[in-house]
Coordinates of C-alpha atoms in Angstrom, one line a residue:
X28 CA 0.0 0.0 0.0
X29 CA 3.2 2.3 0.7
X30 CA 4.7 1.4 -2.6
X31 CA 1.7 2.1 -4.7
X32 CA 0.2 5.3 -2.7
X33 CA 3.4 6.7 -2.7
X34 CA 4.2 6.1 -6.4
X35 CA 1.3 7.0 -7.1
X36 CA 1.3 10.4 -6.0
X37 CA 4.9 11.3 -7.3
X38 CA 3.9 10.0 -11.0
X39 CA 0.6 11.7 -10.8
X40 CA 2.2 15.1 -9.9
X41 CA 4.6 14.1 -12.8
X42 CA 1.6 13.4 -15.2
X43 CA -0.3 16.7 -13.9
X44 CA 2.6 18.7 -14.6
X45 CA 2.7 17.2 -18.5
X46 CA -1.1 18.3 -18.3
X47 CA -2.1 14.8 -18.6
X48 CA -5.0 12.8 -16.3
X49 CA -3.4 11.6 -13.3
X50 CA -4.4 8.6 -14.2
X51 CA -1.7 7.9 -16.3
X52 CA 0.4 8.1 -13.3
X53 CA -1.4 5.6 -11.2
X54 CA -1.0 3.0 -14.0
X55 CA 2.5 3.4 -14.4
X56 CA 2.8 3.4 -10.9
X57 CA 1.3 -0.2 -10.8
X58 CA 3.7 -1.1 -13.7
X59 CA 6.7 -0.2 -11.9
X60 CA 5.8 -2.4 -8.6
X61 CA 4.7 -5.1 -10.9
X62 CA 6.2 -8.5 -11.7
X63 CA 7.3 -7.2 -15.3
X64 CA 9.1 -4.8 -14.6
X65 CA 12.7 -4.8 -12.6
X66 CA 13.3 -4.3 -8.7
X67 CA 11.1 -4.3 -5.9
X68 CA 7.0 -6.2 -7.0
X69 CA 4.4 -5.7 -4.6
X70 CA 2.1 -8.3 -2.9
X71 CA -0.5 -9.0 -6.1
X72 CA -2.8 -10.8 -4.1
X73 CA -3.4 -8.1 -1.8
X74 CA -3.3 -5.8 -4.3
X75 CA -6.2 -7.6 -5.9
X76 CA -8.0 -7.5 -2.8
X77 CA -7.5 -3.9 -2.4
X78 CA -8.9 -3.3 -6.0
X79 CA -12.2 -4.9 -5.1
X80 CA -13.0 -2.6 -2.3
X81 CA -11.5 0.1 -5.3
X82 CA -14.1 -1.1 -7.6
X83 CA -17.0 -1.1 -5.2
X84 CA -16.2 2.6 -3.8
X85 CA -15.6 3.0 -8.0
X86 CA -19.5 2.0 -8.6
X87 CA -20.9 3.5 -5.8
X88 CA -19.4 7.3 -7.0
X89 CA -20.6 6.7 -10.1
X90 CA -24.4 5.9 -9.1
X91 CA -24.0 8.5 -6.4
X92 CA -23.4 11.6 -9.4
X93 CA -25.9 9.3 -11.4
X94 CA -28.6 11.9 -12.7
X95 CA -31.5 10.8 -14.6
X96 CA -32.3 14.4 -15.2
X97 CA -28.8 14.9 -17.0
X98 CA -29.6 12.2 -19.1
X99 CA -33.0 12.7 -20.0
X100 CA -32.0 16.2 -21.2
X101 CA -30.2 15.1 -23.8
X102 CA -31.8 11.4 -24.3
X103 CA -32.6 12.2 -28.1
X104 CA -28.8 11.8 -28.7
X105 CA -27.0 10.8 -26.1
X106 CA -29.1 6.8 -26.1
X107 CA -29.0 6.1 -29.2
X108 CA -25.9 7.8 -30.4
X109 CA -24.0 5.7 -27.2
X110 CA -25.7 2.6 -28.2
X111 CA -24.6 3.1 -31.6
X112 CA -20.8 4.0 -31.0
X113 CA -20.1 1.0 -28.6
X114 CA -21.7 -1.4 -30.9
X115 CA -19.2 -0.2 -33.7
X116 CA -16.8 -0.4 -31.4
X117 CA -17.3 -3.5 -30.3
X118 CA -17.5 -4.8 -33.6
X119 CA -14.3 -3.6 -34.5
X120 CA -12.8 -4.9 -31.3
X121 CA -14.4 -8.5 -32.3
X122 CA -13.2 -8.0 -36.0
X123 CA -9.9 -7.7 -34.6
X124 CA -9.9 -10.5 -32.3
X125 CA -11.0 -12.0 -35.1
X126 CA -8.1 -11.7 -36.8
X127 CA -6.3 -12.4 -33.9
X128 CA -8.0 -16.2 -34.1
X129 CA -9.2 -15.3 -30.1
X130 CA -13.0 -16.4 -29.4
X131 CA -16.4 -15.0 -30.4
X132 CA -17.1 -14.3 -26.6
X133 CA -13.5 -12.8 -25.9
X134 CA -14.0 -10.9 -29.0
X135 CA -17.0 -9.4 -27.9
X136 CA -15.8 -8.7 -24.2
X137 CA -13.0 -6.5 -26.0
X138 CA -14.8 -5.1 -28.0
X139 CA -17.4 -3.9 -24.9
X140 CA -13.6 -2.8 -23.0
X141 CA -12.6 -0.7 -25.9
X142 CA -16.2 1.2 -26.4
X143 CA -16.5 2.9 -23.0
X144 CA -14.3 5.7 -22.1
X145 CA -13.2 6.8 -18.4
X146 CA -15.4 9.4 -16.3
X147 CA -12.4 10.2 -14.5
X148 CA -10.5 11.4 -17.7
X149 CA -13.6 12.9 -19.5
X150 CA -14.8 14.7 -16.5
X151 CA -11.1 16.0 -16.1
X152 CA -11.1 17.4 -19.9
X153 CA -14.3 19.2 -19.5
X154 CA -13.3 20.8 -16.7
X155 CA -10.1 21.8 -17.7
X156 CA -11.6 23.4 -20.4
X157 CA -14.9 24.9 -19.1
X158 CA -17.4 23.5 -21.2
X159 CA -18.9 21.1 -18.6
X160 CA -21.8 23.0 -18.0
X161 CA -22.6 23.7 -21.6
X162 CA -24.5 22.3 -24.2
X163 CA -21.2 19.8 -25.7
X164 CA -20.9 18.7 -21.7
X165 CA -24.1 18.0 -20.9
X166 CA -24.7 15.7 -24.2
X167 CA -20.6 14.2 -23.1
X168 CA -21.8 13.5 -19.7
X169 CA -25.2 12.1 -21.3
X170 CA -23.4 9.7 -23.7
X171 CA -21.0 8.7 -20.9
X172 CA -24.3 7.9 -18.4
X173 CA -25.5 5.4 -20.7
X174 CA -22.2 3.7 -21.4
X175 CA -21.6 3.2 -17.7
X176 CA -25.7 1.6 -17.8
X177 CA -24.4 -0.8 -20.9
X178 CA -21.5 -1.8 -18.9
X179 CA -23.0 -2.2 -15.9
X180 CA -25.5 -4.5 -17.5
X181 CA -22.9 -6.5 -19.1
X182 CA -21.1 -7.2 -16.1
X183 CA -24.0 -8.6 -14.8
X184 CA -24.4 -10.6 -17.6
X185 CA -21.2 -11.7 -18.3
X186 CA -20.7 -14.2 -16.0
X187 CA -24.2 -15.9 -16.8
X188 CA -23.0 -16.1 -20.2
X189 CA -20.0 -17.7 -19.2
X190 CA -20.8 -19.8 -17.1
X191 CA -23.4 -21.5 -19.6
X192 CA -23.8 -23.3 -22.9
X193 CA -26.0 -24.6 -25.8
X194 CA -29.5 -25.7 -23.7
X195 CA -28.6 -24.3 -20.8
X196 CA -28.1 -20.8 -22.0
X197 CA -31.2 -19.8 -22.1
X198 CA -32.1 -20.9 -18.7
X199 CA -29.0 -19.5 -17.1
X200 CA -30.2 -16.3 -18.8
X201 CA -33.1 -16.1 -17.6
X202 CA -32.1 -16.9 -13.8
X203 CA -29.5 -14.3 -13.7
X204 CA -32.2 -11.6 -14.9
X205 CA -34.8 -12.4 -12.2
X206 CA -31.7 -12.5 -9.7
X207 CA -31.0 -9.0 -10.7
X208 CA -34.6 -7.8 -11.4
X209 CA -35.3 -9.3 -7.5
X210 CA -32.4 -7.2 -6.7
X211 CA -33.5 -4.1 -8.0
X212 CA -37.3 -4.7 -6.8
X213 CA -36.3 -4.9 -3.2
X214 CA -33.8 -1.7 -3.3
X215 CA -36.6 0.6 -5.0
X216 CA -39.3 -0.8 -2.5
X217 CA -37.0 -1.0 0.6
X218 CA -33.8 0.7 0.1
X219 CA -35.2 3.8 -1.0
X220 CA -37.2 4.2 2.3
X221 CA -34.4 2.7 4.7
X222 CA -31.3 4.4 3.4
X223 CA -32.6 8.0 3.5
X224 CA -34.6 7.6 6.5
X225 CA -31.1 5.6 8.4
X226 CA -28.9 8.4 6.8
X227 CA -31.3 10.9 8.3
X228 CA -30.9 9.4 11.8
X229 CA -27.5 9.6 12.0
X230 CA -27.2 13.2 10.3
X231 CA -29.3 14.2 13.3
X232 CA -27.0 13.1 15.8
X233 CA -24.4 15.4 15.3
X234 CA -21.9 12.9 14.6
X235 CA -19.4 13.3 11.4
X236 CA -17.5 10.2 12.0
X237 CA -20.8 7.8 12.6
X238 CA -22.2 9.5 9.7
X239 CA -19.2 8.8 7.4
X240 CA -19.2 5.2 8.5
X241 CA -22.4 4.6 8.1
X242 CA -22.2 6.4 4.1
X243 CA -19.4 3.3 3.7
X244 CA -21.2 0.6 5.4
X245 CA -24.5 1.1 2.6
X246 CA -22.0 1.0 -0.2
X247 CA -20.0 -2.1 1.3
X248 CA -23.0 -3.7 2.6
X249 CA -25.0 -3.3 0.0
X250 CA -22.7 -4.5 -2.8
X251 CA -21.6 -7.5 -0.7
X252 CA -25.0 -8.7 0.5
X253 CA -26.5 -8.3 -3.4
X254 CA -23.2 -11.0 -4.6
X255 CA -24.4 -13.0 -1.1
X256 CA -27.9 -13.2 -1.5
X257 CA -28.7 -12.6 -5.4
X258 CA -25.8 -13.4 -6.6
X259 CA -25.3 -10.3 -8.6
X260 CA -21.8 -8.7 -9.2
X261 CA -20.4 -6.8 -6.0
X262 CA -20.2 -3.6 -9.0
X263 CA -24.3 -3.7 -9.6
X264 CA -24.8 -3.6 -5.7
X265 CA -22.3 -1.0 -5.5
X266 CA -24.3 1.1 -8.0
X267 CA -27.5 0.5 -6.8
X268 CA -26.3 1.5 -3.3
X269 CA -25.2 4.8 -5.0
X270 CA -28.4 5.6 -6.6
X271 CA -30.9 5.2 -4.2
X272 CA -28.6 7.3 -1.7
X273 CA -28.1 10.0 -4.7
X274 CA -31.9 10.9 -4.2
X275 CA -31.6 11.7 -0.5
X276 CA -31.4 15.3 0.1
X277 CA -27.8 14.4 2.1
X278 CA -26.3 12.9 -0.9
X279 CA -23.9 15.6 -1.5
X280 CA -22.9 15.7 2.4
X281 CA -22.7 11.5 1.9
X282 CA -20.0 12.5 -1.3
X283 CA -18.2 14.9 0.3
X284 CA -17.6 12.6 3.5
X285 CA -16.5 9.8 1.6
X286 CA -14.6 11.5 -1.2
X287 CA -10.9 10.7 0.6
X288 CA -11.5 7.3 0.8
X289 CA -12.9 7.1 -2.4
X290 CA -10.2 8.3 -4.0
X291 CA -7.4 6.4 -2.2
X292 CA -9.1 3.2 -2.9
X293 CA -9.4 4.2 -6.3
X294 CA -5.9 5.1 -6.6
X295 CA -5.1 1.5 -5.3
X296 CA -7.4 0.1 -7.7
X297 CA -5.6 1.5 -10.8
X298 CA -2.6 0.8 -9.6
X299 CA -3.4 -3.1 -9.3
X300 CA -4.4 -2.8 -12.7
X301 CA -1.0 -1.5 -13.8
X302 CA 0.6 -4.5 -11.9
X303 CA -1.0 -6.7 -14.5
X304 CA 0.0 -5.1 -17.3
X305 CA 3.2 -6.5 -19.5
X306 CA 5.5 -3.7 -21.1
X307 CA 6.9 -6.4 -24.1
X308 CA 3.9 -6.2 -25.5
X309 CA 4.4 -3.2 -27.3
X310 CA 6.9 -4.7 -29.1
X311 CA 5.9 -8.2 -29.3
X312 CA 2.9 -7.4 -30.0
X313 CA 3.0 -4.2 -32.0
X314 CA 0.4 -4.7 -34.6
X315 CA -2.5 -5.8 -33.1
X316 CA -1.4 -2.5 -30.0
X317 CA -1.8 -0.4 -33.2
X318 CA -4.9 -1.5 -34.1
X319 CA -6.5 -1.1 -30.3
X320 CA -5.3 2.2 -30.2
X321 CA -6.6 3.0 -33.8
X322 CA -10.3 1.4 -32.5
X323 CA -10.1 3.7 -29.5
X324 CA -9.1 6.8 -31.0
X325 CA -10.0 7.0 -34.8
X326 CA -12.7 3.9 -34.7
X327 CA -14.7 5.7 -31.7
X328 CA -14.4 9.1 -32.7
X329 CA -15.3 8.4 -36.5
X330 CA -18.5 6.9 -35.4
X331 CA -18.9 9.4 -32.2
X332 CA -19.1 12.3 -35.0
X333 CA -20.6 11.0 -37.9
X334 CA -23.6 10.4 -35.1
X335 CA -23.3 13.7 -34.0
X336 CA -23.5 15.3 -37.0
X337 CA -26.6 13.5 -38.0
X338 CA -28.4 14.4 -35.3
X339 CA -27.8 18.0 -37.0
X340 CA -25.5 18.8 -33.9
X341 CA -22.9 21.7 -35.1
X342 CA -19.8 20.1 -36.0
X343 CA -17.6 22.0 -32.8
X344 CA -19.7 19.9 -30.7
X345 CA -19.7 16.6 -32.6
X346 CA -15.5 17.5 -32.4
X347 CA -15.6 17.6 -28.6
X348 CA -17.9 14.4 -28.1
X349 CA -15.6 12.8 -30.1
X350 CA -12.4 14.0 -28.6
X351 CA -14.1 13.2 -25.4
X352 CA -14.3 9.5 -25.9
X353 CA -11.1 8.8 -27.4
X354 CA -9.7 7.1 -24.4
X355 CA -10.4 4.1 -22.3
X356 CA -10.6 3.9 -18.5
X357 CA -11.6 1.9 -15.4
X358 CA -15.1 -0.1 -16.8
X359 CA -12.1 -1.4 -19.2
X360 CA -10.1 -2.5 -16.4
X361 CA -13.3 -4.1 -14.6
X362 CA -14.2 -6.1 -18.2
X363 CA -11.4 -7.4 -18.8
X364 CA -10.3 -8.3 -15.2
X365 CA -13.6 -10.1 -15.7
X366 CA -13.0 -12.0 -18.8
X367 CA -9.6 -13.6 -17.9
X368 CA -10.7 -14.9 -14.3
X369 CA -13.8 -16.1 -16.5
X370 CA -11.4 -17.9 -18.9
X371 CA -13.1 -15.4 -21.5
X372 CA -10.4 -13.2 -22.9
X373 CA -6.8 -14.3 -22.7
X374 CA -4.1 -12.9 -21.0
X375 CA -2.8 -10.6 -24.0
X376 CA -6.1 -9.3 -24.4
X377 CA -5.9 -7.9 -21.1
X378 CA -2.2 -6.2 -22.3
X379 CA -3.9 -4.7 -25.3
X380 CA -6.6 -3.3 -23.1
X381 CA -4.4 -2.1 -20.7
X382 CA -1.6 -0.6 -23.1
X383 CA -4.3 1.2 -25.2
X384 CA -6.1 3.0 -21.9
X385 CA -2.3 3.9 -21.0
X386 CA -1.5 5.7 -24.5
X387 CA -4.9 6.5 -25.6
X388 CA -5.2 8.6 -22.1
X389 CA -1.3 9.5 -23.1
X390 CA -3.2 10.7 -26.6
X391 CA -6.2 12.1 -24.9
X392 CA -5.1 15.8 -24.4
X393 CA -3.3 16.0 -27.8
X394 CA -6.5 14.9 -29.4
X395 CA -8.4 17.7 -27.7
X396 CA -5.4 20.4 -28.6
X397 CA -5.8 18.7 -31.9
X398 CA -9.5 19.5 -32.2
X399 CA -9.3 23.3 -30.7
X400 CA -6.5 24.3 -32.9
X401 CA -7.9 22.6 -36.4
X402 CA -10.9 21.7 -35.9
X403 CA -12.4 25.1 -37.1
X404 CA -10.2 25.7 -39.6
X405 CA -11.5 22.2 -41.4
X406 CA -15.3 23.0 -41.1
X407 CA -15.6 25.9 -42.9
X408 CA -18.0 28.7 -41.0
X409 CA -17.2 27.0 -37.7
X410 CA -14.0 29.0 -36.8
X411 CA -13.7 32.2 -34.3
X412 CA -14.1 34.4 -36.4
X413 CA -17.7 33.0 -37.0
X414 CA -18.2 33.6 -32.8
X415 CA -16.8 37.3 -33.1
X416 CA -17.6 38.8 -36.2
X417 CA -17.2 42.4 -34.6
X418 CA -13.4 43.8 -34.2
X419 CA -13.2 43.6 -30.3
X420 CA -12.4 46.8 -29.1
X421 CA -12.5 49.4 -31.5
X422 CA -11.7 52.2 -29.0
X423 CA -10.1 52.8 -25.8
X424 CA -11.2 53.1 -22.6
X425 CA -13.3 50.0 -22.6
X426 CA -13.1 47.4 -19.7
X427 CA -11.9 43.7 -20.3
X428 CA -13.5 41.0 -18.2
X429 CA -11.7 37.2 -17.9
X430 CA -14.3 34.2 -17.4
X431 CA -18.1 34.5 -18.0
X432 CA -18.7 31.7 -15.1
X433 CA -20.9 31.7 -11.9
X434 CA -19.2 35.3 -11.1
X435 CA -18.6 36.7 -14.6
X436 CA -22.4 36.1 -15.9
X437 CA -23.5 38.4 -12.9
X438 CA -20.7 41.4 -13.7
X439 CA -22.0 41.0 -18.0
X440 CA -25.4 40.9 -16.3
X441 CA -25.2 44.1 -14.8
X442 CA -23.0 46.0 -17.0
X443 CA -25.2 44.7 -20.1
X444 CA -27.2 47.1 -18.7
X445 CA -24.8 50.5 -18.9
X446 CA -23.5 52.2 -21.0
X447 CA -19.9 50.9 -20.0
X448 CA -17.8 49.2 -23.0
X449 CA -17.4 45.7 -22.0
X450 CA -14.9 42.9 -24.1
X451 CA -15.3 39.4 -22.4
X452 CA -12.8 36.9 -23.2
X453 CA -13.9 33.2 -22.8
X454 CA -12.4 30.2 -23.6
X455 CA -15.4 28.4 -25.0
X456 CA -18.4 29.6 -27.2
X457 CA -21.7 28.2 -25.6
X458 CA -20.9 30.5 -22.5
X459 CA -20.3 33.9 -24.4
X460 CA -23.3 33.2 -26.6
X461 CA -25.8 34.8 -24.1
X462 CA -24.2 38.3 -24.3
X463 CA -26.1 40.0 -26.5
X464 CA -26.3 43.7 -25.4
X465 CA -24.7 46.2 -27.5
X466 CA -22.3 47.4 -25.8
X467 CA -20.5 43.8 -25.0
X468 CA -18.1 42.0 -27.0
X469 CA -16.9 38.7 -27.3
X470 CA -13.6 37.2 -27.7
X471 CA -12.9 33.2 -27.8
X472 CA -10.0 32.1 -26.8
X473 CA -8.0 31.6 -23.4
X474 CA -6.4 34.8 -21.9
X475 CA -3.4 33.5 -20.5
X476 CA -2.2 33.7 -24.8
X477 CA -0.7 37.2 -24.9
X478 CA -2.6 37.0 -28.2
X479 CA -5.7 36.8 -26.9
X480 CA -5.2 39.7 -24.3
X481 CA -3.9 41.7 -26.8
X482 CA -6.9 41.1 -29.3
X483 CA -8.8 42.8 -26.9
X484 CA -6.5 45.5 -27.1
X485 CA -6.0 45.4 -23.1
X486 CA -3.1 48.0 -23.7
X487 CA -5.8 50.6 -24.0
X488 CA -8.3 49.2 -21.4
X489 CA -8.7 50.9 -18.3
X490 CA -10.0 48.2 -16.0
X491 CA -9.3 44.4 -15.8
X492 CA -11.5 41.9 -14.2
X493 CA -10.5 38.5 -13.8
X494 CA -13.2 36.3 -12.7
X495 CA -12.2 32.6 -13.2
X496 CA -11.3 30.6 -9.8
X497 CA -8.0 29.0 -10.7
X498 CA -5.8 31.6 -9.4
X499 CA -2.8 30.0 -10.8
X500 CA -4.1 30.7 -14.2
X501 CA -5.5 34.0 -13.2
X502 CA -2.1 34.8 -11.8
X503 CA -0.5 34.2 -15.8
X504 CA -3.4 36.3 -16.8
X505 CA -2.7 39.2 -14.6
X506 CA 0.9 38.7 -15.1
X507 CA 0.6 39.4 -18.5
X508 CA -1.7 42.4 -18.8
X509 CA 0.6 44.3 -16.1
X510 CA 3.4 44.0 -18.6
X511 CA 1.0 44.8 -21.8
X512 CA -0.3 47.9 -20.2
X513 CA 1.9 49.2 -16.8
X514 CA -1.2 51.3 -16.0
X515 CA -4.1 49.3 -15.9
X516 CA -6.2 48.7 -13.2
X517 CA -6.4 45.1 -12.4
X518 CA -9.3 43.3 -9.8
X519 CA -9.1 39.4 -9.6
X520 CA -11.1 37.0 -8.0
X521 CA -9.6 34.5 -4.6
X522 CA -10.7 32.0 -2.1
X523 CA -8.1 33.0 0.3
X524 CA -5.5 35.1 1.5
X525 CA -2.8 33.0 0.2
X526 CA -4.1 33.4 -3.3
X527 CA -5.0 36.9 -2.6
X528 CA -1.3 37.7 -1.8
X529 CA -0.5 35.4 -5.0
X530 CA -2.2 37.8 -7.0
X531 CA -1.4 41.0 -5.8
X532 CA 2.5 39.7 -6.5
X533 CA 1.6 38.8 -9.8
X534 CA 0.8 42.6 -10.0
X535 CA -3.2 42.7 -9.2
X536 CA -4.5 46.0 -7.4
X537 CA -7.3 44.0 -5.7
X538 CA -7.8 40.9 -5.2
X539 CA -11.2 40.4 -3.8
X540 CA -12.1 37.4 -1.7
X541 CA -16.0 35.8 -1.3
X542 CA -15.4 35.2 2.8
X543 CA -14.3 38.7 3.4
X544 CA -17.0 40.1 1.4
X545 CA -19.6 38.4 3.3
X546 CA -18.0 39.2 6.5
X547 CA -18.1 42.7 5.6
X548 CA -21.8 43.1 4.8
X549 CA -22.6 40.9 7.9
X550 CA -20.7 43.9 10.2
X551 CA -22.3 46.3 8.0
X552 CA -25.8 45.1 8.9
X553 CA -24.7 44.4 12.8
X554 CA -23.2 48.4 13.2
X555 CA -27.1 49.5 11.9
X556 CA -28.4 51.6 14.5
X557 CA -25.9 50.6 16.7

């Protein structure tokens, strides 16, 4: 656990500082304290047992942030256009098993591994780039909802498959759905009523360690007594357990509390994962590694847009759904653990899966560089200067806000309404297109590129605001307008005083932070008539 936490955490801040998911850095941790590789090899047995209570706490995040709402806003695409890519992708993945002489069922379980991407890396590229909360999110976070169903399903299904042939197929099919249909029954009847009405109990007495405890024991329980009793897989239990507790009005309390442990188990799951995998295979087995990673990224993404676009989506957004799912993650890991204990898949399908979520996650922030710096350039009317027809700026004078998020929308909101001159700069299009007033202007692109701050001619603006909450990037944006114009009067967002201090450094005159602000106005109110 030392080996691999510790590991873990140095090649992560490695992989963060290459701007890549941290991911990556858990894997190869779990490849350099594997068996392949040279020098110490930690305990795989316990490692494996550590990834199960991984994958459990893995299963019961993802049903806990499950939202049928998020899905059923963008159901006319996001269902069928998911169904649709993973079953091209899975055909491709059997085609090449195919060729690779491996089983119809293996071919079919790599195929399944190679069609869902990871939340953890999607989430993460959204993010990074703002557009989570906009239109290409939402229908990203909708496809990605129903792969994570499919798979789910499959892993339930899997083993019955297995585990059966010719007559007794249909039987064992059959069996395993009224296991799992009993399963569900009794957690929408019962659980929903116990689980809320337990968590509320506990909430109420006052105690943040009982309540934590009992958050774990529902998603441990839960999973273990559906394998116990139904004889479901400990990942559908863990799901389950995660839903129903989703819809009580403490489920964000219940993920906060158990985010730490989440993660770490999380962390030791992936890096049991990279234990498994074999570096010679990317040069024994260099062909068929090619072709995975040409399924994940080209295969994926081919059908990903070509769905898009017939759905009459724009093409930006069919570019970013796409990009999105090039890569492979964790429900991989799960599948193909799966197959080979199921005899399933063989051992070097298990390599390929493994090697093509390490590059294509390698591959994944390229792609999305790829996409913003081409991809308007190759669909003609699709470009920037299709988002800001009007040359920013024209005179001087004019104020120059940074970020159009929760904080910015209020300051366009209000100044929309003045006559002040106002140029926003915003990394992505769906959150500029509201501002409509005359006197705002709109610039795409991100304003840590001198470029972009001098497209907004911030050499004759009079006032900055910087309203995005990374204050490391805020801090390169403040940075370089103070050198671009010496004069300007520069007010940035913080969190705290640490960052406040940051900023002023970097050459801010304010830096104005939420807690002091609503400190202030809570002493203004308690000096009235005082």
């Amino acid at each position: 656990m030392v080996a691999g936490l510790v590991l873990a955490f140095v090649l992560a801040m490695i992989a963060t500082r290459l701007r890549v998911s941290p991911l990556l850095g858990y894997l190869l941790a779990g490849v350099v304290v594997g068996p392949f590789t040279p020098g110490y090899v930690a305990d795989q047995r316990l490692a494996n047992e550590l990834a199960e209570i991984g994958v459990i706490l893995l299963m019961f995040g993802v049903g806990l942030h499950f939202s049928l709402r998020d899905l059923m806003a963008v159901k006319r695409i996001a269902v069928p256009g998911a169904l649709v890519q993973i079953g091209v992708a899975t055909a491709l993945g059997a085609g090449l098993a195919w060729l690779l002489d491996w089983s119809l069922a293996g071919g079919l379980v790599f195929g399944l591994a190679l069609s869902v991407a990871s939340t953890v890396v999607l989430l993460k590229a959204l993010q990074a780039r703002k557009i989570l909360d906009t239109e290409r999110g939402r229908i990203a976070v909708g496809w990605l909802i129903v792969e994570d169903l499919v798979m789910v399903f499959a892993l339930v299904m899997i083993p019955a498959l297995a585990g059966a042939s010719g007559a007794d197929l249909g039987w064992s099919l059959v069996v395993t759905l009224g296991k799992v249909v009993a399963f569900v029954a009794l957690m929408l009847v019962v659980g929903r009523r116990f689980v809320p009405w337990l968590l509320h109990i506990v909430a109420h007495s006052g105690n943040r360690e009982l309540f934590r405890l009992a958050v774990l024991a529902i998603a441990l329980g839960v999973a273990a007594g559906a394998t116990m009793l139904f004889g479901v897989s400990f990942a559908l239990g863990a799901f389950f357990a995660g839903m129903i507790l989703a819809e009580s009005p403490l489920s964000q309390r219940a993920a906060e509390e158990t985010l730490p442990l989440r993660d770490a188990f999380a962390v030791l799951f992936f890096v049991s994962v990279g234990m498994l995998f074999n570096p010679a295979i990317l040069v024994t087995d260099t062909l068929p590694l090619l072709g995975t990673l040409g399924i994940i990224i080209i295969g994926k993404s081919i059908a990903a847009f070509a769905i898009v676009r017939a759905f009459g989506h724009p093409a930006k957004t069919a570019l970013t759904i796409s990009a999105s799912l090039a890569q492979i993650g964790e429900f991989s890991f799960i599948l193909a653990a799966m197959g080979v204990a199921l005899a399933v898949l063989p051992p070097d399908g298990r390599d390929l899966i493994l090697a093509g979520a390490i590059l294509s996650i390698m591959l994944n922030p390229l792609v999305f560089w790829l996409v913003d710096r081409f991809g308007g350039r190759l669909i003609p009317g699709e470009g920037d200067h299709a988002i800001s027809p009007v040359e920013p700026a024209a005179q001087a004078g004019h104020m120059v806000l940074v970020g159009r998020g929760r904080v910015g929308s209020l300051v366009v909101r209000q100044l929309g309404q003045t006559q002040h001159r106002l140029t926003v700069i915003e990394t992505e299009r769906d959150a500029g297109e509201a501002a409509t007033a005359d006197n705002i202007e709109m610039i795409v692109g991100n304003a840590v590129d001198r470029e972009i701050l001098v497209r907004a001619r911030i050499a004759d603006a009079r006032l900055l605001l910087v309203a995005i909450p990374n204050a490391f990037e805020a801090g390169q944006i403040v940075e370089q307008a103070r050198s671009l114009n010496p004069n300007l009067r520069i007010v940035a967002r913080a969190h705290h005083d640490a960052e406040v201090e940051h900023l002023e450094k970097r050459g801010a005159n304010m830096a104005i932070m939420g807690e002091r602000e609503i400190a202030r106005r809570m002493i203004d109110q308690a000096l009235i008539g005082a």
